[in-house]
Amino acid sequence: YTGRRDDYVEIRVSDTGPGIPAEVQDRIFEVFYTTKEGGSGLGLTIVKQIAEAHGGGVSFDTIEKRGTTFTIGIPIEQKI
């Protein structure tokens, strides 16, 4: 999904995977943190840094055994 919410462009990406366990939710944006074999732990960190560099952010909603939705919000107009 992509669209506009208030003064933000919003991008949502969803999956139907196992969800993010509660015990790791506080760490998923940490650099080099991964739960995947062979993962670098950089993907979500980079996404968050890019969004924040443009005045936005990243959030997520997750449901165990049903999936996760990440929402990226970027302001439409940058305030200088």
PDB file of C-alpha atoms in Angstrom:
ATOM      1  CA  TYR A   1       0.000   0.000   0.000  1.00  0.00           C
ATOM      2  CA  THR A   2       1.139   3.535  -0.696  1.00  0.00           C
ATOM      3  CA  GLY A   3      -0.852   6.631   0.028  1.00  0.00           C
ATOM      4  CA  ARG A   4      -1.116   9.890   1.869  1.00  0.00           C
ATOM      5  CA  ARG A   5      -1.881  10.320   5.545  1.00  0.00           C
ATOM      6  CA  ASP A   6      -2.071  13.911   6.725  1.00  0.00           C
ATOM      7  CA  ASP A   7       1.217  15.532   5.638  1.00  0.00           C
ATOM      8  CA  TYR A   8       3.027  12.230   5.049  1.00  0.00           C
ATOM      9  CA  VAL A   9       3.499   9.763   2.228  1.00  0.00           C
ATOM     10  CA  GLU A  10       2.906   6.370   3.765  1.00  0.00           C
ATOM     11  CA  ILE A  11       4.307   3.078   2.506  1.00  0.00           C
ATOM     12  CA  ARG A  12       3.110  -0.166   4.091  1.00  0.00           C
ATOM     13  CA  VAL A  13       4.706  -3.556   3.523  1.00  0.00           C
ATOM     14  CA  SER A  14       3.015  -6.643   4.951  1.00  0.00           C
ATOM     15  CA  ASP A  15       3.769 -10.339   5.155  1.00  0.00           C
ATOM     16  CA  THR A  16       1.915 -13.411   6.391  1.00  0.00           C
ATOM     17  CA  GLY A  17       4.843 -14.905   8.273  1.00  0.00           C
ATOM     18  CA  PRO A  18       5.184 -15.911  11.917  1.00  0.00           C
ATOM     19  CA  GLY A  19       5.217 -12.339  13.259  1.00  0.00           C
ATOM     20  CA  ILE A  20       7.948 -10.802  15.386  1.00  0.00           C
ATOM     21  CA  PRO A  21       8.289 -12.397  18.834  1.00  0.00           C
ATOM     22  CA  ALA A  22       7.685  -9.987  21.714  1.00  0.00           C
ATOM     23  CA  GLU A  23      11.122 -10.670  23.183  1.00  0.00           C
ATOM     24  CA  VAL A  24      12.932  -9.261  20.127  1.00  0.00           C
ATOM     25  CA  GLN A  25      10.627  -6.397  19.122  1.00  0.00           C
ATOM     26  CA  ASP A  26      12.710  -3.809  20.983  1.00  0.00           C
ATOM     27  CA  ARG A  27      15.836  -4.846  19.070  1.00  0.00           C
ATOM     28  CA  ILE A  28      14.766  -5.164  15.435  1.00  0.00           C
ATOM     29  CA  PHE A  29      16.106  -1.737  14.430  1.00  0.00           C
ATOM     30  CA  GLU A  30      19.502  -2.290  16.138  1.00  0.00           C
ATOM     31  CA  VAL A  31      22.449  -2.406  13.772  1.00  0.00           C
ATOM     32  CA  PHE A  32      23.736  -5.976  13.227  1.00  0.00           C
ATOM     33  CA  TYR A  33      20.856  -7.569  15.148  1.00  0.00           C
ATOM     34  CA  THR A  34      19.347 -10.461  13.204  1.00  0.00           C
ATOM     35  CA  THR A  35      17.371 -13.612  13.864  1.00  0.00           C
ATOM     36  CA  LYS A  36      18.042 -15.010  10.386  1.00  0.00           C
ATOM     37  CA  GLU A  37      20.889 -17.346   9.574  1.00  0.00           C
ATOM     38  CA  GLY A  38      23.176 -15.469   7.213  1.00  0.00           C
ATOM     39  CA  GLY A  39      21.413 -12.154   7.878  1.00  0.00           C
ATOM     40  CA  SER A  40      23.470  -8.989   8.206  1.00  0.00           C
ATOM     41  CA  GLY A  41      21.200  -7.125  10.610  1.00  0.00           C
ATOM     42  CA  LEU A  42      21.407  -4.017   8.432  1.00  0.00           C
ATOM     43  CA  GLY A  43      18.142  -3.967   6.461  1.00  0.00           C
ATOM     44  CA  LEU A  44      15.719  -2.460   8.969  1.00  0.00           C
ATOM     45  CA  THR A  45      18.435  -0.239  10.422  1.00  0.00           C
ATOM     46  CA  ILE A  46      19.104   1.291   7.004  1.00  0.00           C
ATOM     47  CA  VAL A  47      15.399   1.737   6.244  1.00  0.00           C
ATOM     48  CA  LYS A  48      14.906   3.528   9.578  1.00  0.00           C
ATOM     49  CA  GLN A  49      17.957   5.767   9.052  1.00  0.00           C
ATOM     50  CA  ILE A  50      16.794   6.800   5.579  1.00  0.00           C
ATOM     51  CA  ALA A  51      13.253   7.542   6.768  1.00  0.00           C
ATOM     52  CA  GLU A  52      14.522   9.573   9.730  1.00  0.00           C
ATOM     53  CA  ALA A  53      17.012  11.467   7.537  1.00  0.00           C
ATOM     54  CA  HIS A  54      13.988  12.722   5.583  1.00  0.00           C
ATOM     55  CA  GLY A  55      12.065  13.688   8.722  1.00  0.00           C
ATOM     56  CA  GLY A  56       9.978  10.529   8.850  1.00  0.00           C
ATOM     57  CA  GLY A  57      10.026   7.230  10.632  1.00  0.00           C
ATOM     58  CA  VAL A  58       9.206   3.531  10.624  1.00  0.00           C
ATOM     59  CA  SER A  59       6.766   1.610  12.782  1.00  0.00           C
ATOM     60  CA  PHE A  60       5.360  -1.899  12.758  1.00  0.00           C
ATOM     61  CA  ASP A  61       2.402  -3.961  13.870  1.00  0.00           C
ATOM     62  CA  THR A  62       2.812  -7.682  14.320  1.00  0.00           C
ATOM     63  CA  ILE A  63       0.515 -10.546  15.200  1.00  0.00           C
ATOM     64  CA  GLU A  64       1.979 -13.899  16.217  1.00  0.00           C
ATOM     65  CA  LYS A  65       1.461 -16.554  13.524  1.00  0.00           C
ATOM     66  CA  ARG A  66      -0.300 -14.049  11.246  1.00  0.00           C
ATOM     67  CA  GLY A  67       2.343 -11.600  10.040  1.00  0.00           C
ATOM     68  CA  THR A  68       3.819  -8.156  10.308  1.00  0.00           C
ATOM     69  CA  THR A  69       3.152  -4.801   8.676  1.00  0.00           C
ATOM     70  CA  PHE A  70       5.868  -2.157   8.498  1.00  0.00           C
ATOM     71  CA  THR A  71       4.786   1.429   7.888  1.00  0.00           C
ATOM     72  CA  ILE A  72       7.234   4.002   6.562  1.00  0.00           C
ATOM     73  CA  GLY A  73       6.159   7.638   6.774  1.00  0.00           C
ATOM     74  CA  ILE A  74       7.960  10.470   4.989  1.00  0.00           C
ATOM     75  CA  PRO A  75       6.821  14.105   5.191  1.00  0.00           C
ATOM     76  CA  ILE A  76       5.521  15.427   1.895  1.00  0.00           C
ATOM     77  CA  GLU A  77       7.187  18.789   2.466  1.00  0.00           C
ATOM     78  CA  GLN A  78      10.536  19.044   4.191  1.00  0.00           C
ATOM     79  CA  LYS A  79      10.729  21.859   6.688  1.00  0.00           C
ATOM     80  CA  ILE A  80      13.989  23.753   6.438  1.00  0.00           C
TER      81      ILE A  80
END
